């Protein structure tokens, strides 16, 4: 947080505590809803949050409400009178109302719906039907649309009349009588056109659309590729049912990146900011994978135990000393590849049809990287490790050779797993990263033991 | 890629090969510049790319050029006549021109500047001065501005005259005679106001701004927090020098997430898409950290070697069998924490002032997670591992206790390293993730050896 905001927060606290509510309102009018929400969360307790919220200028109340975190939203709704709730809900965009509703318990949802207008209630219920990860779940039904025979002048007239409650007015949609999407027109085009021009003549007929059930991550990717401000969402019949705006796409991009990062680190993803998560929920998010990986490490223990006697004959202790280095390097090498591929899949750089190109490329990189690292390791064994350990030339050769093979193997596993996950319609980030470590550990250990026993 | 696009690509190839250029142009007019650029990259060789580019409808040429990858841009510029180059450069937005120039060799840069208008040349040179990661480097100087005494009607007049060449017209800026930013007004506000209203009366005076040298990642974060379409950039004197638009913010968000993911996986970051990177450049990106981590694993080898004799006395082989499990679990536990904290810092959820809150929280989570995993491990040792290995109750206690301590230690290291990196103004993603593994490996191994020798 910057210092300027810190100073404003202190002024807010002062005005609120000394009940200088007129000054408080003046301060608030100059603030962003996001910053007001953060102030309420970090500086006020339950009761004061409600008192403070009631002081918000009317035009800010619903914007701030949308930005507040779920627990506090729930407390506020429970404390609101029906009239207050109705005012807030009426002022919210429909997609925001749906976001709020999705996080609320059933009795709160009922109250929200009861205090919505009948027609809003119908649209909210429709939006709630869409699956969590779909374009339908992040779209809003509040867009501007015209028929193709409208003139620019009357189009502007319509925007003036209805625009205040639309999520964006800058991209408008052209539909026929059955609500089929037939074109898109921007306010910029309309401003640059003659006022008597027909929308049909200035609209763009080829429109990139999303379908209601399309993965919202794919939809967000379209925004980053095509630089849109809004994207129309159509149903199976080609009818316009809503739009996704760029601010929602930005949120999806941030959330999906965070989610993938969490999955790659073997943490169950959470949408809550870190500091808002309880110790218990962090424990729940981290335990499952950690337990699973710990238990699957039984395999490495079994392998080491089963080779124990044979390794002892050929000087086990020296060999044991390099197990962490071998497994660690193989794990890192595999991780480099799997994470690179997972991200490339997520941002659309790599697709299923690239399978063989990717495998070939990774094989070449693996051979190059493996060779370089193995050669350096060979030198290190003879020059550095021989200072504190009794290392024969043969041992050095075995360790370096296994290192080379482990790296190549790890990189191949690292590129195959995410691609296979993608083919099986599983999430590459979940399947690939945590599993990879176990597979690579086991394989590199088997390589080490068998090759060491064969040669030494 | 979807099937629809695949079919269009095939039609394009067909029209191009059979020289049906009129049909080709009709197809192209309905396509997105991004998709045309991908078609040229994936389906045409050097010569055909130039021929194809010359067939593009004039209004598309510069938009497509911006989306093409750097190597091909360079080839095209080298093959362009001065007239062609001038046309493309004149049509590009200034921030895009700067992006192109930044990737080109000196002689190509000279040619681009030579073919720019004198006033564009001056602005391009100014933009090139800003550091790579700053708001200045991603902003454009092509915005719409008014004085406060303009009427809405004449403001629209100005947009109609100059808007075509501005990167956005929807957010306009109000400046005084010395170019100080005094307010912001949206086209929506203007459309809803009376045409004789003064801009001064409808403008918003409190404006969130970025400064020219602000980190572009921070600027992108403002877009995701505040849902803007554009953000004004001001210099030290408060003068408006440019704007950043949301499409550039989206690109920054995507790139920064990819960069952080690469760094966490011990890969040197690259801006190029995976399939465009050569085997050699992938090798160069992956080798340094892999080598460094391999060499730093010398410490684990040294520790195991130095405890070798003492461990042999107390039944070393049984103990060795659990080294991979212990180090692996500690590594995973540490990684969970460090990655979570790194991402929380990146998206602005955690800041330096939260240091003690974070440490306390992680300590509690670590104790809970460590206890759970250790208890399960204790059971596993006695029930499963005892089937293939000779495990005494005492061994099981030692292994579980070390596991508990290692997890707690790993989670503390995992939260301290990124926060310390942040304090030292280093990049948390680079410093924390790869280093953490080595530190955690060494510490957990020392814990294991000393405790085992002390108790057994």
Coordinates of N, CA and C in Angstrom, one line a residue, chain A residues 311-446:
Chain A
X311 N 24.2 -53.3 -2.4 CA 24.9 -52.1 -2.4 C 26.0 -52.1 -1.4
X312 N 25.8 -52.8 -0.2 CA 26.8 -52.9 0.8 C 28.0 -53.6 0.3
X313 N 27.9 -54.6 -0.6 CA 29.0 -55.4 -1.1 C 30.0 -54.4 -1.9
X314 N 29.3 -53.5 -2.7 CA 30.2 -52.7 -3.6 C 30.5 -51.3 -2.9
X315 N 30.3 -51.2 -1.6 CA 30.7 -50.0 -1.0 C 29.5 -49.0 -0.9
X316 N 28.5 -49.4 -0.2 CA 27.2 -48.7 -0.2 C 27.3 -47.3 0.3
X317 N 28.1 -47.0 1.4 CA 28.0 -45.7 2.0 C 28.4 -44.6 1.0
X318 N 29.5 -44.9 0.2 CA 29.9 -43.9 -0.8 C 28.7 -43.6 -1.7
X319 N 28.1 -44.7 -2.2 CA 27.0 -44.5 -3.1 C 25.8 -43.8 -2.5
X320 N 25.4 -44.1 -1.3 CA 24.3 -43.5 -0.6 C 24.5 -41.9 -0.6
X321 N 25.8 -41.5 -0.4 CA 26.1 -40.1 -0.3 C 25.5 -39.3 -1.5
X322 N 25.4 -39.9 -2.7 CA 25.0 -39.2 -3.9 C 23.5 -39.3 -4.2
X323 N 22.8 -40.1 -3.4 CA 21.4 -40.3 -3.7 C 20.6 -38.9 -3.6
X324 N 20.8 -38.1 -2.6 CA 20.1 -36.8 -2.6 C 20.4 -35.9 -3.8
X325 N 21.7 -35.9 -4.2 CA 22.1 -35.1 -5.4 C 21.4 -35.6 -6.6
X326 N 21.5 -36.9 -6.8 CA 20.9 -37.5 -8.1 C 19.4 -37.3 -8.1
X327 N 18.7 -37.6 -7.0 CA 17.2 -37.4 -7.0 C 16.8 -35.9 -7.1
X328 N 17.6 -35.1 -6.4 CA 17.3 -33.7 -6.4 C 17.5 -33.1 -7.8
X329 N 18.6 -33.4 -8.5 CA 18.8 -32.9 -9.8 C 17.8 -33.4 -10.8
X330 N 17.5 -34.7 -10.7 CA 16.5 -35.3 -11.6 C 15.1 -34.6 -11.4
X331 N 14.8 -34.4 -10.1 CA 13.5 -33.7 -9.8 C 13.5 -32.3 -10.4
X332 N 14.6 -31.5 -10.2 CA 14.6 -30.2 -10.7 C 14.5 -30.1 -12.2
X333 N 15.2 -31.1 -12.9 CA 15.2 -31.1 -14.3 C 13.8 -31.4 -14.8
X334 N 13.1 -32.4 -14.2 CA 11.8 -32.7 -14.6 C 10.8 -31.6 -14.3
X335 N 11.0 -30.9 -13.2 CA 10.1 -29.8 -12.8 C 10.3 -28.6 -13.8
X336 N 11.5 -28.3 -14.2 CA 11.7 -27.3 -15.2 C 10.8 -27.5 -16.5
X337 N 10.9 -28.8 -16.9 CA 10.1 -29.1 -18.1 C 8.6 -29.1 -17.9
X338 N 8.2 -29.8 -16.8 CA 6.7 -29.9 -16.6 C 6.1 -28.5 -16.4
X339 N 6.7 -27.7 -15.6 CA 6.2 -26.4 -15.3 C 6.1 -25.5 -16.6
X340 N 7.2 -25.6 -17.4 CA 7.2 -24.9 -18.7 C 6.0 -25.3 -19.6
X341 N 5.8 -26.6 -19.7 CA 4.8 -27.2 -20.6 C 3.4 -26.8 -20.0
X342 N 3.2 -27.0 -18.7 CA 1.9 -26.7 -18.1 C 1.5 -25.2 -18.4
X343 N 2.5 -24.3 -18.2 CA 2.2 -22.9 -18.5 C 1.9 -22.6 -20.0
X344 N 2.7 -23.3 -20.8 CA 2.5 -23.1 -22.3 C 1.1 -23.6 -22.7
X345 N 0.7 -24.7 -22.1 CA -0.7 -25.2 -22.3 C -1.7 -24.1 -21.9
X346 N -1.5 -23.6 -20.6 CA -2.5 -22.7 -20.0 C -2.6 -21.4 -20.9
X347 N -1.5 -20.9 -21.4 CA -1.7 -19.6 -22.2 C -1.9 -19.9 -23.6
X348 N -2.1 -21.2 -24.0 CA -2.5 -21.5 -25.4 C -1.3 -21.6 -26.4
X349 N -0.1 -21.6 -25.9 CA 1.1 -21.7 -26.8 C 1.3 -23.1 -27.3
X350 N 0.9 -24.1 -26.5 CA 1.1 -25.5 -26.9 C -0.3 -26.2 -26.9
X351 N -0.5 -27.0 -27.9 CA -1.8 -27.7 -28.0 C -1.5 -29.2 -28.3
X352 N -2.6 -30.0 -28.2 CA -2.4 -31.4 -28.4 C -1.7 -31.8 -29.7
X353 N -2.0 -31.0 -30.8 CA -1.4 -31.4 -32.0 C 0.1 -31.1 -32.1
X354 N 0.6 -30.4 -31.1 CA 2.1 -30.2 -31.0 C 2.8 -31.3 -30.3
X355 N 2.1 -32.3 -29.9 CA 2.7 -33.4 -29.1 C 4.1 -33.8 -29.5
X356 N 4.2 -34.2 -30.8 CA 5.5 -34.8 -31.2 C 6.6 -33.7 -31.3
X357 N 6.2 -32.5 -31.7 CA 7.2 -31.4 -31.7 C 7.7 -31.2 -30.3
X358 N 6.8 -31.2 -29.3 CA 7.3 -30.9 -28.0 C 8.2 -32.1 -27.5
X359 N 7.8 -33.3 -27.7 CA 8.6 -34.4 -27.3 C 10.0 -34.4 -27.9
X360 N 10.1 -34.1 -29.2 CA 11.3 -34.1 -29.9 C 12.2 -33.0 -29.3
X361 N 11.6 -31.8 -29.1 CA 12.3 -30.6 -28.6 C 12.9 -30.9 -27.2
X362 N 12.0 -31.5 -26.4 CA 12.5 -31.8 -25.0 C 13.5 -32.8 -25.0
X363 N 13.4 -33.8 -25.9 CA 14.5 -34.9 -26.0 C 15.8 -34.2 -26.3
X364 N 15.9 -33.3 -27.3 CA 17.1 -32.7 -27.7 C 17.6 -31.8 -26.5
X365 N 16.7 -31.1 -25.9 CA 17.2 -30.2 -24.8 C 17.7 -31.1 -23.6
X366 N 17.0 -32.2 -23.4 CA 17.4 -33.1 -22.3 C 18.8 -33.7 -22.5
X367 N 19.0 -34.1 -23.8 CA 20.3 -34.7 -24.1 C 21.4 -33.6 -23.9
X368 N 21.2 -32.4 -24.4 CA 22.2 -31.3 -24.2 C 22.4 -31.0 -22.7
X369 N 21.3 -30.8 -22.0 CA 21.4 -30.4 -20.6 C 22.0 -31.5 -19.8
X370 N 21.5 -32.8 -20.1 CA 22.0 -33.9 -19.3 C 23.5 -34.1 -19.5
X371 N 24.0 -33.9 -20.8 CA 25.4 -34.1 -21.1 C 26.2 -33.0 -20.3
X372 N 25.8 -31.8 -20.4 CA 26.5 -30.7 -19.7 C 26.6 -30.9 -18.2
X373 N 25.5 -31.2 -17.6 CA 25.4 -31.4 -16.2 C 26.3 -32.6 -15.8
X374 N 26.2 -33.7 -16.5 CA 26.9 -34.9 -16.2 C 28.4 -34.6 -16.3
X375 N 28.9 -33.9 -17.3 CA 30.3 -33.6 -17.4 C 30.8 -32.8 -16.3
X376 N 30.0 -31.8 -15.9 CA 30.4 -30.9 -14.8 C 30.5 -31.8 -13.5
X377 N 29.4 -32.7 -13.3 CA 29.4 -33.5 -12.2 C 30.6 -34.4 -12.1
X378 N 31.0 -35.0 -13.2 CA 32.1 -35.9 -13.3 C 33.4 -35.1 -12.8
X379 N 33.6 -33.9 -13.3 CA 34.7 -33.1 -12.8 C 34.6 -32.8 -11.3
X380 N 33.4 -32.5 -10.8 CA 33.2 -32.2 -9.4 C 33.5 -33.4 -8.6
X381 N 33.1 -34.6 -9.0 CA 33.3 -35.8 -8.2 C 34.8 -36.0 -8.0
X382 N 35.6 -35.9 -9.1 CA 37.0 -36.2 -9.0 C 37.8 -35.1 -8.4
X383 N 37.3 -33.8 -8.5 CA 38.1 -32.7 -7.9 C 37.6 -32.3 -6.5
X384 N 36.3 -32.3 -6.3 CA 35.8 -31.8 -5.0 C 35.4 -32.9 -4.1
X385 N 34.6 -33.8 -4.6 CA 34.0 -34.8 -3.7 C 35.1 -35.8 -3.2
X386 N 36.2 -36.0 -4.1 CA 37.2 -36.9 -3.7 C 38.0 -36.4 -2.5
X387 N 37.9 -35.1 -2.2 CA 38.6 -34.5 -1.0 C 38.1 -35.1 0.3
X388 N 36.7 -35.4 0.4 CA 36.2 -35.8 1.6 C 35.7 -37.3 1.5
X389 N 35.8 -37.9 0.4 CA 35.2 -39.2 0.2 C 36.1 -40.0 -0.7
X390 N 36.1 -41.3 -0.6 CA 37.0 -42.2 -1.4 C 36.3 -42.6 -2.7
X391 N 36.6 -41.8 -3.7 CA 35.8 -42.0 -5.0 C 36.7 -42.6 -6.1
X392 N 36.4 -43.7 -6.5 CA 37.2 -44.3 -7.6 C 36.7 -43.7 -9.0
X393 N 37.5 -43.9 -10.0 CA 37.1 -43.4 -11.3 C 35.8 -44.1 -11.8
X394 N 35.7 -45.4 -11.4 CA 34.5 -46.1 -11.8 C 33.3 -45.5 -11.1
X395 N 33.4 -45.2 -9.8 CA 32.3 -44.6 -9.1 C 31.8 -43.3 -9.8
X396 N 32.8 -42.5 -10.1 CA 32.5 -41.2 -10.8 C 31.8 -41.4 -12.1
X397 N 32.3 -42.4 -12.8 CA 31.6 -42.7 -14.1 C 30.2 -43.2 -13.9
X398 N 30.0 -44.1 -12.9 CA 28.6 -44.6 -12.7 C 27.7 -43.4 -12.3
X399 N 28.1 -42.6 -11.3 CA 27.3 -41.5 -10.8 C 26.9 -40.5 -12.0
X400 N 28.0 -40.1 -12.8 CA 27.7 -39.2 -13.9 C 26.8 -39.8 -14.9
X401 N 27.0 -41.1 -15.2 CA 26.2 -41.7 -16.3 C 24.7 -41.8 -15.8
X402 N 24.5 -42.1 -14.5 CA 23.2 -42.2 -14.0 C 22.5 -40.8 -14.0
X403 N 23.3 -39.8 -13.6 CA 22.8 -38.4 -13.6 C 22.3 -38.1 -15.0
X404 N 23.1 -38.4 -16.0 CA 22.8 -38.1 -17.4 C 21.4 -38.7 -17.8
X405 N 21.4 -40.1 -17.5 CA 20.1 -40.8 -17.8 C 18.9 -40.3 -17.0
X406 N 19.2 -40.0 -15.8 CA 18.1 -39.5 -14.9 C 17.5 -38.2 -15.5
X407 N 18.4 -37.3 -15.9 CA 17.9 -36.0 -16.4 C 17.1 -36.2 -17.7
X408 N 17.6 -37.0 -18.6 CA 16.9 -37.3 -19.8 C 15.5 -37.9 -19.5
X409 N 15.5 -38.9 -18.6 CA 14.3 -39.5 -18.2 C 13.3 -38.5 -17.6
X410 N 13.8 -37.7 -16.7 CA 13.0 -36.7 -15.9 C 12.4 -35.7 -16.9
X411 N 13.1 -35.3 -17.9 CA 12.6 -34.3 -18.8 C 11.5 -34.9 -19.7
X412 N 11.7 -36.2 -20.1 CA 10.7 -36.8 -20.9 C 9.4 -37.0 -20.1
X413 N 9.5 -37.5 -18.9 CA 8.4 -37.6 -18.0 C 7.7 -36.3 -17.8
X414 N 8.6 -35.3 -17.6 CA 8.1 -33.9 -17.4 C 7.3 -33.3 -18.5
X415 N 7.6 -33.7 -19.7 CA 6.8 -33.2 -20.9 C 5.6 -34.1 -21.2
X416 N 5.8 -35.4 -21.0 CA 4.7 -36.3 -21.3 C 3.5 -36.2 -20.4
X417 N 3.8 -36.1 -19.0 CA 2.7 -36.1 -18.1 C 1.7 -35.0 -18.3
X418 N 2.1 -33.7 -18.5 CA 1.1 -32.7 -18.7 C 0.3 -32.9 -20.0
X419 N 1.0 -33.3 -21.1 CA 0.4 -33.5 -22.3 C -0.6 -34.7 -22.3
X420 N -0.3 -35.7 -21.6 CA -1.2 -36.9 -21.4 C -2.4 -36.4 -20.6
X421 N -2.1 -35.6 -19.5 CA -3.2 -35.1 -18.7 C -4.2 -34.3 -19.6
X422 N -3.6 -33.5 -20.5 CA -4.5 -32.6 -21.4 C -5.3 -33.5 -22.3
X423 N -4.7 -34.6 -22.8 CA -5.4 -35.5 -23.7 C -6.6 -36.2 -22.9
X424 N -6.3 -36.6 -21.7 CA -7.4 -37.2 -20.9 C -8.3 -36.2 -20.3
X425 N -8.2 -35.0 -20.7 CA -9.1 -33.9 -20.2 C -9.0 -33.7 -18.7
X426 N -7.8 -34.0 -18.1 CA -7.5 -33.7 -16.7 C -6.7 -32.4 -16.7
X427 N -6.6 -31.9 -15.5 CA -5.9 -30.6 -15.3 C -4.4 -30.9 -15.3
X428 N -3.7 -30.4 -16.3 CA -2.2 -30.6 -16.4 C -1.5 -30.2 -15.1
X429 N -2.0 -29.1 -14.5 CA -1.2 -28.6 -13.3 C -1.3 -29.5 -12.1
X430 N -2.5 -30.1 -11.9 CA -2.7 -31.0 -10.8 C -2.0 -32.3 -11.0
X431 N -2.2 -32.9 -12.2 CA -1.7 -34.3 -12.4 C -0.2 -34.3 -12.5
X432 N 0.3 -33.2 -13.2 CA 1.7 -33.3 -13.6 C 2.7 -33.1 -12.5
X433 N 2.5 -31.9 -11.8 CA 3.6 -31.5 -11.0 C 3.9 -32.4 -9.8
X434 N 2.9 -32.6 -8.9 CA 3.2 -33.4 -7.7 C 3.5 -34.9 -8.1
X435 N 2.8 -35.4 -9.0 CA 3.0 -36.8 -9.4 C 4.4 -37.0 -10.0
X436 N 4.8 -36.0 -10.8 CA 6.1 -36.1 -11.5 C 7.2 -36.4 -10.6
X437 N 7.3 -35.7 -9.4 CA 8.4 -35.9 -8.5 C 8.5 -37.3 -8.0
X438 N 7.3 -37.9 -7.7 CA 7.4 -39.3 -7.2 C 7.9 -40.3 -8.3
X439 N 7.3 -40.1 -9.5 CA 7.7 -41.0 -10.6 C 9.2 -40.8 -10.9
X440 N 9.7 -39.6 -11.0 CA 11.1 -39.3 -11.3 C 12.0 -39.9 -10.2
X441 N 11.6 -39.7 -8.9 CA 12.4 -40.2 -7.8 C 12.6 -41.7 -7.9
X442 N 11.5 -42.4 -8.1 CA 11.5 -43.9 -8.2 C 12.4 -44.3 -9.4
X443 N 12.1 -43.7 -10.5 CA 12.9 -44.2 -11.7 C 14.4 -43.9 -11.6
X444 N 14.7 -42.7 -11.1 CA 16.1 -42.4 -11.0 C 16.8 -43.3 -9.9
X445 N 16.1 -43.6 -8.9 CA 16.7 -44.5 -7.9 C 16.9 -45.9 -8.4
X446 N 16.0 -46.4 -9.2 CA 16.1 -47.8 -9.8 C 17.3 -47.8 -10.8

